[in-house]
Coordinates of C-alpha atoms in Angstrom, one line a residue:
Chain I
M1 CA 137.7 37.8 93.3
N2 CA 140.8 36.4 91.9
T3 CA 142.1 35.0 95.1
L4 CA 138.7 33.3 95.5
V5 CA 138.8 31.7 92.2
A6 CA 142.4 30.6 92.8
A7 CA 141.8 29.2 96.1
A8 CA 138.6 27.4 95.2
P9 CA 139.2 23.5 95.1
Q10 CA 138.6 21.7 92.0
V11 CA 135.3 20.1 92.3
P12 CA 135.0 16.7 90.4
A13 CA 131.9 16.8 88.5
I14 CA 131.4 12.9 88.8
G15 CA 127.7 12.0 88.8
V16 CA 126.4 15.2 89.2
T17 CA 125.1 16.8 85.8
P18 CA 125.8 20.5 85.5
R19 CA 122.2 21.0 84.7
L20 CA 121.1 19.8 88.1
M21 CA 123.8 21.5 89.9
R22 CA 122.5 24.8 88.3
S23 CA 118.9 24.3 89.2
A24 CA 119.7 23.6 92.7
T25 CA 121.6 27.1 93.3
V26 CA 119.2 29.4 91.3
E27 CA 115.6 30.5 92.5
A28 CA 112.5 29.3 90.8
P29 CA 111.2 31.6 87.9
W30 CA 108.5 33.0 89.7
V31 CA 110.7 34.1 92.8
R32 CA 113.2 35.8 90.3
R33 CA 110.3 37.7 88.7
A34 CA 108.8 38.7 92.0
L35 CA 112.1 39.9 93.4
I36 CA 113.0 41.8 90.1
G37 CA 109.4 43.3 90.2
A38 CA 109.8 44.3 93.6
A39 CA 113.3 46.1 93.2
L40 CA 112.0 48.0 90.1
L41 CA 108.9 48.9 92.1
F42 CA 110.8 50.1 94.8
L43 CA 113.3 52.2 92.5
T44 CA 110.6 53.5 90.3
L45 CA 108.4 54.9 93.3
F46 CA 111.2 56.4 95.1
L47 CA 114.0 57.2 92.3
F48 CA 112.7 57.2 88.6
V49 CA 109.4 58.9 89.2
P50 CA 110.9 61.9 91.2
L51 CA 113.7 62.3 88.3
V52 CA 111.1 62.5 85.5
T53 CA 108.7 64.8 87.5
V54 CA 111.5 67.3 87.6
F55 CA 111.6 67.4 83.8
Y56 CA 108.0 67.3 83.3
E57 CA 107.1 70.1 85.7
A58 CA 109.8 72.2 84.4
F59 CA 108.5 72.1 80.7
K60 CA 104.9 71.8 81.6
K61 CA 104.2 75.5 80.8
G62 CA 106.3 75.5 77.6
W63 CA 109.7 76.4 76.6
D64 CA 109.0 80.2 77.1
V65 CA 108.4 79.9 80.6
Y66 CA 111.5 77.6 81.0
L67 CA 113.8 80.0 79.2
A68 CA 112.4 83.1 81.2
A69 CA 112.9 81.1 84.5
I70 CA 116.7 80.2 84.0
L71 CA 117.4 83.4 82.2
E72 CA 116.1 85.9 84.7
P73 CA 118.7 88.1 86.5
D74 CA 118.2 86.5 90.0
A75 CA 118.5 82.9 88.4
R76 CA 121.5 83.9 86.4
S77 CA 123.3 85.2 89.3
A78 CA 122.3 82.1 91.3
I79 CA 123.9 80.0 88.6
A80 CA 127.1 82.0 88.8
L81 CA 127.4 81.8 92.5
T82 CA 126.9 78.1 92.5
L83 CA 129.7 78.0 89.8
L84 CA 132.0 80.2 91.8
A85 CA 131.5 78.4 94.9
A86 CA 132.4 74.9 93.3
A87 CA 135.3 76.5 91.3
I88 CA 136.7 77.5 94.6
S89 CA 135.8 74.6 96.8
V90 CA 136.6 71.9 94.6
P91 CA 140.3 72.8 93.8
A92 CA 140.8 73.4 97.4
N93 CA 139.6 70.0 98.5
L94 CA 141.4 68.5 95.6
I95 CA 144.8 69.9 96.8
F96 CA 143.9 68.7 100.5
G97 CA 142.9 65.6 99.2
V98 CA 146.1 64.6 97.2
S99 CA 148.3 65.9 100.1
A100 CA 146.4 64.1 103.0
A101 CA 146.7 61.1 100.7
W102 CA 150.4 61.3 100.2
A103 CA 151.1 61.4 103.8
I104 CA 148.6 58.7 104.8
A105 CA 149.3 56.3 102.1
K106 CA 153.0 56.5 101.7
F107 CA 154.3 57.1 105.2
D108 CA 153.8 55.4 108.5
F109 CA 153.2 57.8 111.2
R110 CA 151.7 58.0 114.8
G111 CA 148.2 59.2 114.8
K112 CA 147.3 58.2 111.2
N113 CA 144.1 56.6 112.3
V114 CA 142.9 59.9 114.1
L115 CA 143.7 61.7 110.9
L116 CA 141.6 59.1 108.9
T117 CA 138.7 59.6 111.2
M118 CA 138.9 63.3 111.1
I119 CA 138.7 63.3 107.3
D120 CA 135.5 61.5 107.5
L121 CA 133.9 63.5 110.1
P122 CA 132.1 66.2 107.8
F123 CA 130.1 63.2 106.3
S124 CA 128.6 62.3 109.8
V125 CA 127.8 66.1 110.6
S126 CA 124.3 67.3 109.7
P127 CA 124.7 70.1 106.8
V128 CA 122.7 72.4 109.0
I129 CA 125.2 72.1 111.7
A130 CA 127.9 72.5 109.3
G131 CA 126.4 75.9 108.4
L132 CA 125.7 76.6 112.1
I133 CA 129.4 76.2 113.4
Y134 CA 130.5 78.7 110.7
V135 CA 128.1 81.1 112.0
L136 CA 129.4 80.5 115.5
V137 CA 132.9 81.3 114.3
F138 CA 132.5 84.2 111.8
G139 CA 129.0 85.5 112.6
L140 CA 128.3 88.9 114.4
Q141 CA 128.7 87.3 117.8
G142 CA 131.2 84.7 116.7
W143 CA 134.8 84.4 118.1
F144 CA 136.4 86.3 115.1
G145 CA 133.2 88.1 113.9
S146 CA 133.8 91.5 115.3
W147 CA 137.4 91.5 114.0
F148 CA 136.2 91.0 110.4
I149 CA 133.5 93.4 110.8
D150 CA 136.1 95.9 112.1
N151 CA 138.1 95.2 109.0
D152 CA 135.1 95.5 106.9
M153 CA 135.0 91.8 105.7
K154 CA 131.8 89.9 105.8
I155 CA 132.0 86.2 106.0
I156 CA 128.6 85.3 107.1
F157 CA 125.4 86.2 104.9
A158 CA 128.1 86.8 102.1
V159 CA 130.0 84.8 99.4
P160 CA 133.0 83.8 101.6
G161 CA 130.7 81.9 104.0
I162 CA 129.1 80.1 101.3
V163 CA 132.4 78.9 100.0
L164 CA 133.5 77.9 103.4
A165 CA 130.4 75.8 104.0
T166 CA 130.6 74.1 100.7
I167 CA 134.2 73.4 101.4
F168 CA 133.0 71.8 104.8
V169 CA 130.5 69.5 103.2
T170 CA 132.7 68.4 100.2
F171 CA 135.7 68.0 102.3
P172 CA 136.3 64.1 102.3
F173 CA 135.4 63.2 98.6
V174 CA 138.7 63.4 96.9
A175 CA 140.8 62.2 99.8
R176 CA 138.8 59.1 100.3
E177 CA 138.9 58.1 96.8
L178 CA 142.8 58.5 96.6
I179 CA 143.8 57.0 100.2
P180 CA 142.9 53.4 99.7
L181 CA 144.0 53.2 95.9
M182 CA 147.5 54.7 96.8
Q183 CA 147.9 52.5 99.8
A184 CA 147.5 49.6 97.6
Q185 CA 149.8 50.7 95.2
G186 CA 152.5 51.1 97.7
Q187 CA 155.7 53.0 97.5
E188 CA 157.9 51.0 95.2
Q189 CA 157.3 53.1 92.1
E190 CA 158.0 56.3 93.7
E191 CA 161.2 54.9 95.3
A192 CA 162.3 53.7 91.8
A193 CA 161.7 57.2 90.5
R194 CA 163.9 58.7 93.3
V195 CA 166.7 56.2 92.8
L196 CA 166.9 57.1 89.2
G197 CA 167.2 60.6 90.0
A198 CA 163.8 62.4 90.0
N199 CA 163.4 65.1 92.2
G200 CA 160.3 65.2 94.3
W201 CA 158.0 67.2 92.0
Q202 CA 159.0 65.1 88.9
M203 CA 158.2 62.0 90.8
F204 CA 155.1 63.3 91.9
W205 CA 154.0 64.7 88.2
R206 CA 155.3 61.6 86.3
V207 CA 154.7 58.8 88.6
T208 CA 152.3 59.4 91.4
L209 CA 149.8 61.6 89.4
P210 CA 149.5 59.3 86.4
N211 CA 148.8 56.4 88.7
V212 CA 145.8 57.8 90.5
K213 CA 144.3 60.1 87.8
W214 CA 141.0 58.1 87.4
A215 CA 140.3 57.9 91.1
L216 CA 141.4 61.5 91.3
L217 CA 138.7 62.4 88.7
Y218 CA 136.3 60.2 90.2
G219 CA 136.5 62.0 93.6
V220 CA 136.4 65.4 91.7
I221 CA 133.2 64.5 90.0
L222 CA 131.5 63.5 93.3
C223 CA 132.9 66.6 95.2
N224 CA 131.7 68.8 92.2
A225 CA 128.2 67.4 92.3
R226 CA 127.9 67.8 96.1
A227 CA 129.4 71.3 95.8
M228 CA 126.9 72.6 93.3
G229 CA 123.9 70.8 95.1
E230 CA 124.6 71.7 98.6
F231 CA 121.5 73.1 100.3
G232 CA 121.3 72.9 104.1
A233 CA 124.8 74.2 105.1
V234 CA 124.8 76.9 102.5
S235 CA 121.1 77.9 103.6
V236 CA 122.4 78.6 107.3
V237 CA 125.1 81.0 106.2
S238 CA 123.7 82.7 103.0
G239 CA 121.2 85.1 104.5
H240 CA 119.2 84.7 101.3
I241 CA 119.8 88.0 99.7
R242 CA 118.6 87.9 96.3
G243 CA 120.5 88.4 93.6
H244 CA 123.7 88.2 96.0
T245 CA 123.9 85.3 98.3
N246 CA 121.7 82.8 96.6
T247 CA 123.1 79.7 95.1
M248 CA 121.0 77.5 92.7
P249 CA 119.4 75.3 95.3
L250 CA 118.4 78.4 97.6
H251 CA 117.0 80.1 94.6
I252 CA 114.9 77.1 93.7
E253 CA 113.4 77.2 97.5
I254 CA 112.6 80.9 97.4
V255 CA 110.8 80.6 93.8
Y256 CA 109.1 77.5 95.1
N257 CA 107.9 79.2 98.1
E258 CA 106.4 81.9 96.1
Y259 CA 104.5 79.3 94.2
Q260 CA 106.3 79.7 91.1
F261 CA 106.5 75.9 90.6
A262 CA 107.3 75.9 86.9
A263 CA 110.1 78.6 87.4
A264 CA 111.5 76.6 90.5
F265 CA 111.5 73.0 88.5
A266 CA 113.2 75.0 85.6
V267 CA 116.1 75.9 87.7
A268 CA 115.9 72.4 89.3
S269 CA 116.1 70.6 85.8
L270 CA 119.4 72.3 85.4
L271 CA 120.6 70.7 88.4
A272 CA 119.0 67.3 87.7
L273 CA 120.6 67.5 84.3
L274 CA 124.1 67.9 86.1
A275 CA 123.3 64.9 88.3
L276 CA 122.7 62.9 85.2
V277 CA 125.8 63.9 83.8
T278 CA 127.5 63.2 87.0
L279 CA 126.0 59.6 87.1
G280 CA 127.2 59.2 83.5
L281 CA 130.8 60.4 84.1
K282 CA 130.9 58.4 87.3
F283 CA 129.8 55.3 85.2
L284 CA 132.5 55.8 82.8
V285 CA 135.4 56.7 85.2
E286 CA 134.3 53.9 87.7
Q287 CA 135.3 51.3 85.3
R288 CA 138.8 52.6 84.9
V289 CA 139.1 53.0 88.6
K290 CA 138.1 49.4 88.9
D291 CA 140.7 48.2 86.2
Q292 CA 143.3 50.3 88.0
K293 CA 142.6 48.7 91.4
R294 CA 142.8 45.4 89.8
A295 CA 145.9 45.9 88.2
V296 CA 147.3 46.8 91.5
G297 CA 146.0 43.6 92.9
D298 CA 147.5 41.7 90.1
R299 CA 150.8 43.0 90.7
T300 CA 150.8 42.3 94.4
E301 CA 149.9 38.7 93.8
Chain P
M1 CA 161.0 69.0 109.8
I2 CA 159.4 68.7 113.3
L3 CA 156.6 66.4 111.8
S4 CA 158.7 64.1 110.5
R5 CA 161.0 63.8 113.3
T6 CA 158.3 63.4 115.8
L7 CA 155.5 61.5 113.9
L8 CA 157.3 59.3 111.3
K9 CA 157.8 55.8 112.7
R10 CA 160.1 54.6 110.0
H11 CA 162.5 56.6 107.9
S12 CA 161.4 56.9 104.1
V13 CA 163.4 57.8 101.2
L14 CA 160.2 59.5 99.7
P15 CA 160.0 63.5 100.1
G16 CA 157.4 65.7 101.1
F17 CA 156.0 64.1 104.2
D18 CA 156.3 67.5 106.2
L19 CA 154.7 69.5 103.5
A20 CA 151.8 67.1 102.9
L21 CA 151.1 66.5 106.4
G22 CA 151.5 69.9 107.5
F23 CA 149.2 71.2 104.9
A24 CA 146.6 68.7 105.6
L25 CA 146.7 69.3 109.2
L26 CA 146.3 73.2 108.8
Y27 CA 143.5 72.7 106.5
I28 CA 141.7 70.2 108.7
S29 CA 142.0 72.3 111.7
L30 CA 140.7 75.4 110.0
I31 CA 138.0 73.9 108.0
V32 CA 136.8 71.3 110.4
L33 CA 138.3 71.1 114.0
I34 CA 138.1 74.7 115.0
P35 CA 134.7 75.4 113.7
L36 CA 133.3 72.2 115.3
S37 CA 135.0 72.8 118.7
A38 CA 133.3 76.2 118.5
A39 CA 129.9 74.4 118.8
F40 CA 131.1 72.5 122.0
L41 CA 132.7 75.6 123.5
K42 CA 129.7 77.5 122.8
T43 CA 127.6 75.2 125.0
F44 CA 130.2 75.5 127.9
T45 CA 129.2 79.0 128.2
M46 CA 125.6 77.9 129.1
T47 CA 124.6 76.6 132.8
W48 CA 123.6 73.1 132.9
A49 CA 120.1 74.1 133.7
A50 CA 119.9 76.3 130.5
F51 CA 121.3 73.5 128.4
W52 CA 119.0 71.0 129.6
D53 CA 116.1 73.3 129.1
A54 CA 117.1 73.9 125.5
V55 CA 117.5 70.2 124.6
S56 CA 114.5 68.8 126.2
S57 CA 111.8 71.2 125.8
P58 CA 108.6 69.5 124.5
R59 CA 108.9 70.8 120.9
V60 CA 112.6 69.8 120.8
V61 CA 111.5 66.1 122.1
A62 CA 109.0 66.0 119.5
S63 CA 111.3 66.7 117.0
Y64 CA 113.8 64.1 118.1
R65 CA 111.0 61.7 118.3
L66 CA 110.1 62.3 114.6
T67 CA 113.5 62.6 113.3
F68 CA 114.8 59.4 114.9
G69 CA 111.7 57.5 114.3
A70 CA 111.2 58.5 110.6
S71 CA 115.0 57.9 109.9
F72 CA 114.8 54.5 111.5
A73 CA 111.8 53.3 109.6
A74 CA 113.2 54.7 106.4
A75 CA 116.6 52.8 106.9
L76 CA 114.6 49.9 107.8
L77 CA 112.8 49.9 104.3
N78 CA 115.9 50.5 102.6
A79 CA 117.5 47.8 104.4
F80 CA 114.8 45.3 103.2
F81 CA 114.5 46.8 99.7
G82 CA 118.2 47.5 99.3
L83 CA 118.9 43.8 99.8
I84 CA 116.6 43.0 97.1
V85 CA 117.8 45.5 94.7
A86 CA 121.3 44.4 95.5
W87 CA 120.5 40.8 95.1
V88 CA 118.6 41.5 91.7
L89 CA 121.5 43.4 90.3
V90 CA 124.1 40.9 91.2
R91 CA 122.4 37.8 90.3
Y92 CA 119.9 38.3 87.7
D93 CA 119.7 39.7 84.2
F94 CA 117.0 42.1 82.9
P95 CA 116.8 44.7 80.4
F96 CA 118.4 48.2 81.3
K97 CA 120.3 46.5 84.1
R98 CA 123.4 48.5 83.7
L99 CA 121.2 51.8 83.5
I100 CA 119.3 50.9 86.5
D101 CA 122.4 50.0 88.2
A102 CA 123.9 53.4 87.6
L103 CA 120.8 55.4 88.6
V104 CA 120.7 53.8 92.0
D105 CA 123.2 56.7 92.8
L106 CA 120.9 59.3 92.0
P107 CA 120.2 60.4 95.5
F108 CA 124.1 61.1 95.7
A109 CA 124.1 63.0 92.8
L110 CA 120.7 64.9 92.7
P111 CA 120.5 68.1 95.0
T112 CA 118.4 67.6 98.0
A113 CA 116.2 70.5 97.4
V114 CA 115.5 69.1 93.7
A115 CA 114.5 66.0 95.5
G116 CA 112.5 67.6 97.9
I117 CA 110.2 69.7 95.4
A118 CA 110.0 66.6 93.1
L119 CA 108.9 64.4 95.9
T120 CA 106.4 67.0 97.2
A121 CA 104.8 67.3 93.7
I122 CA 104.5 63.5 93.3
Y123 CA 103.1 62.8 96.9
A124 CA 100.7 65.8 97.0
E125 CA 97.1 65.0 97.0
N126 CA 96.8 65.8 93.3
G127 CA 100.3 64.3 92.5
W128 CA 101.2 61.5 90.3
I129 CA 101.3 58.9 93.2
G130 CA 99.6 61.0 95.7
Q131 CA 96.3 61.0 94.1
W132 CA 96.0 57.2 94.2
L133 CA 96.8 56.8 97.9
P134 CA 93.8 57.1 100.4
F135 CA 95.9 58.7 103.1
K136 CA 98.0 62.2 103.0
V137 CA 101.6 61.9 102.4
S138 CA 103.0 65.5 101.6
F139 CA 102.8 67.8 104.5
T140 CA 102.6 65.0 107.1
P141 CA 105.1 63.0 109.0
L142 CA 104.6 60.3 106.4
G143 CA 106.2 62.8 104.0
V144 CA 109.3 63.0 105.8
F145 CA 109.5 59.3 106.0
V146 CA 109.4 59.4 102.0
A147 CA 112.0 61.9 101.6
L148 CA 114.3 60.0 103.9
V149 CA 113.7 56.8 102.0
F150 CA 114.7 58.7 98.9
I151 CA 118.2 60.0 100.1
G152 CA 118.9 56.6 101.7
V153 CA 118.4 54.3 98.8
P154 CA 122.1 54.0 97.7
F155 CA 123.6 53.2 101.1
V156 CA 122.4 49.7 101.6
V157 CA 122.4 48.8 97.9
R158 CA 126.0 49.9 97.5
T159 CA 127.4 48.3 100.6
V160 CA 125.6 45.0 100.1
Q161 CA 126.5 44.7 96.4
P162 CA 130.0 44.0 96.5
V163 CA 129.7 41.4 99.3
L164 CA 126.9 39.5 97.2
E165 CA 129.4 39.3 94.4
D166 CA 132.1 38.0 96.4
V167 CA 129.9 35.2 97.8
N168 CA 131.5 31.9 97.0
R169 CA 129.1 30.1 94.8
E170 CA 130.4 26.7 95.9
L171 CA 129.1 27.3 99.4
E172 CA 125.7 27.5 98.0
E173 CA 126.4 24.2 95.9
A174 CA 127.7 22.6 99.0
A175 CA 124.3 23.6 100.9
A176 CA 122.2 22.4 98.1
T177 CA 124.0 19.2 98.0
L178 CA 123.4 18.7 101.6
G179 CA 119.9 19.1 101.2
A180 CA 119.1 22.5 101.7
S181 CA 116.0 24.3 100.1
R182 CA 117.0 27.6 98.2
W183 CA 115.4 29.5 100.9
Q184 CA 117.5 27.6 103.6
T185 CA 120.6 28.3 101.6
F186 CA 119.7 32.0 101.5
A187 CA 118.9 32.0 105.2
K188 CA 121.7 30.3 106.6
V189 CA 124.4 30.6 104.2
I190 CA 124.1 33.8 102.3
L191 CA 122.4 36.2 104.7
P192 CA 125.1 35.5 107.6
I193 CA 127.7 36.4 104.9
V194 CA 126.0 39.6 104.0
L195 CA 124.7 40.4 107.4
P196 CA 127.5 42.9 108.5
A197 CA 127.4 44.9 105.2
L198 CA 123.6 45.2 105.6
L199 CA 124.0 46.2 109.0
T200 CA 126.4 48.9 107.7
G201 CA 124.2 50.0 105.2
F202 CA 121.5 50.4 107.3
A203 CA 123.7 52.4 109.7
L204 CA 124.7 54.5 107.3
A205 CA 121.5 55.5 105.8
F206 CA 120.2 56.0 109.2
A207 CA 123.1 58.4 110.1
R208 CA 122.5 60.3 106.9
A209 CA 118.7 60.5 107.5
L210 CA 119.3 62.1 111.0
G211 CA 120.9 65.1 109.7
E212 CA 118.9 65.4 106.3
Y213 CA 117.4 68.8 105.8
G214 CA 117.0 69.8 102.2
S215 CA 114.8 67.2 101.0
V216 CA 112.6 67.0 104.0
I217 CA 111.6 70.6 104.6
F218 CA 109.6 71.0 101.3
I219 CA 107.4 67.8 102.0
A220 CA 107.3 67.7 105.6
G221 CA 104.8 70.7 106.2
N222 CA 107.0 71.7 109.2
M223 CA 104.3 72.0 111.8
P224 CA 105.9 72.3 115.4
M225 CA 105.3 69.2 117.4
I226 CA 104.1 67.4 114.5
S227 CA 106.2 67.5 111.5
E228 CA 109.2 69.4 112.6
I229 CA 112.5 67.8 112.3
T230 CA 115.3 68.5 114.7
P231 CA 117.6 70.2 111.7
L232 CA 115.0 72.6 110.9
L233 CA 114.5 73.5 114.7
I234 CA 118.2 74.5 114.7
I235 CA 117.6 77.0 112.0
T236 CA 114.4 78.0 113.7
K237 CA 116.4 79.0 116.6
L238 CA 119.1 80.6 114.6
E239 CA 116.6 82.8 113.1
Q240 CA 115.5 84.0 116.4
Y241 CA 118.8 84.8 117.2
D242 CA 119.0 81.8 119.9
Y243 CA 122.4 81.0 119.2
A244 CA 122.7 79.1 122.4
G245 CA 119.8 77.0 121.9
A246 CA 120.4 76.3 118.4
T247 CA 124.0 75.2 119.5
A248 CA 122.9 73.1 122.3
I249 CA 120.5 71.0 120.2
A250 CA 123.3 70.8 117.6
V251 CA 125.4 69.3 120.2
V252 CA 123.1 66.7 121.1
M253 CA 122.8 65.7 117.4
L254 CA 126.7 65.8 117.0
V255 CA 127.4 63.6 119.9
T256 CA 124.8 61.1 118.3
S257 CA 126.4 61.3 115.1
F258 CA 129.7 60.6 116.3
A259 CA 128.5 57.5 118.2
L260 CA 127.0 56.4 115.2
L261 CA 130.3 56.9 113.3
L262 CA 132.0 54.7 115.8
L263 CA 129.3 52.1 115.5
I264 CA 129.6 52.1 111.7
N265 CA 133.5 51.9 112.0
S266 CA 133.2 48.8 114.3
L267 CA 130.7 47.3 112.0
Q268 CA 133.0 47.7 109.0
T269 CA 135.8 46.0 110.9
W270 CA 133.7 43.2 111.6
A271 CA 132.4 42.8 108.1
R272 CA 136.0 42.8 106.8
K273 CA 136.9 40.2 109.3
R274 CA 133.9 38.3 108.5
Q275 CA 134.8 38.5 104.6
G276 CA 138.3 37.6 105.2
G277 CA 137.2 34.6 107.3
V278 CA 134.9 33.3 104.7

């Protein structure tokens, strides 16, 4: 933005009144209204109505049905498992994201682009296939399946499999937010910290981390939303054992297929609420991330 | 130590390269590379004939046709309306604009299963929208299309929006002073600038739709040969303990996604060059 404005030549406004210039680069009012109308209609049909429906259907049969649906034991254990899976996979991907970003953004090494591509890989893999590959590795007929069975450890159709599948699908979020920002920030501040006598961890905690905290939070928010909402990958490895290996999305599917629509939408409304909170936080943090990026841009200019 | 000596191109005073890269490589291998290679290695245990049978039986081919067709159509609709939404959000002012802008990301945040049951309810024959339509949507291939439109909404908007924000207004003024109508300015000045981003958004929405499962299975009806998507077929085969068959189809999907990933990467490079050149 800044460079564009700076590089723009000063146009002398002789002979052209500002009013005329404006009208030549602005659409007719009816075009404007039609475009806004088309955009809003599209978003309403495909986004807003579904969102409202979730809450409407959830409360259609009243508070009692709603509360009963989210407090029944199976629903409660599904909520607990969803929280557990997110509580493990988000920190794991956070640590990975920070270390990958540190290596990629601050050092120049061979194979960097290959690593970058590999980080993006899980986004282009269907969630169902993400589940399938863990079945192939850890399932009964899988590579390590028999070893784990012999040692009395269940991975597939058990909680560890669900956590692994969740880690896979949420893998890139934190790293992708951090890498571009840390690359733009460069190495000078860390080098200064080193010269002034900070050891590695002091430099990391006092210079690097404060510099990227908003982008980090942003990545964590997105990662968490996906971790709690993942359906396809988890569905393949879960085995759908009620009260044991059902996450919230899987619980919704089971209850829905039993035609308990109000109950399904009740649990769904919790996830929809999470989505709204996620969007709200995202909106707040986004501004900070943009400010931080702009600050980097100004410094380098 | 080995990592920094062999890989590092330039010596750095900053610490932690070995630890950071070592951990990242270990993690990526355990979580992504080894499991993914399992899919490919599994198909190597099949004979070519068995592999070909698994990936080209009529039921599977019908599922490809539906998955690719519906994904393409959904991405196309998203490209069209996504451009309009991005344009409206960048250029115009209207009530609740910030709120609407924030809600565009809803499909990223709303779990697919939730979206699936909500869309099914709305587009069912007695649903809020379904009752006004003269044709069936839920439990038909059209339902698959609707679900794929939903999950693809943010891709085009979010790739086109920043590019539109950066369009140099003086180019438009120049076009106008040279006598171009507003439509000509859009078609010949703005659209070429936005095109790489638009194509990238289209490809991203298409790629995402190909693998989508959660939002589709509720609304699709899942009838073999008619409304069964490829990811569902993989699950069906798994449930029948046909691991080899499931993996063979998965490999076809994986190869397609990787090809798309390459395409998207080169599109993005093109877009960056284009933007730099403007």
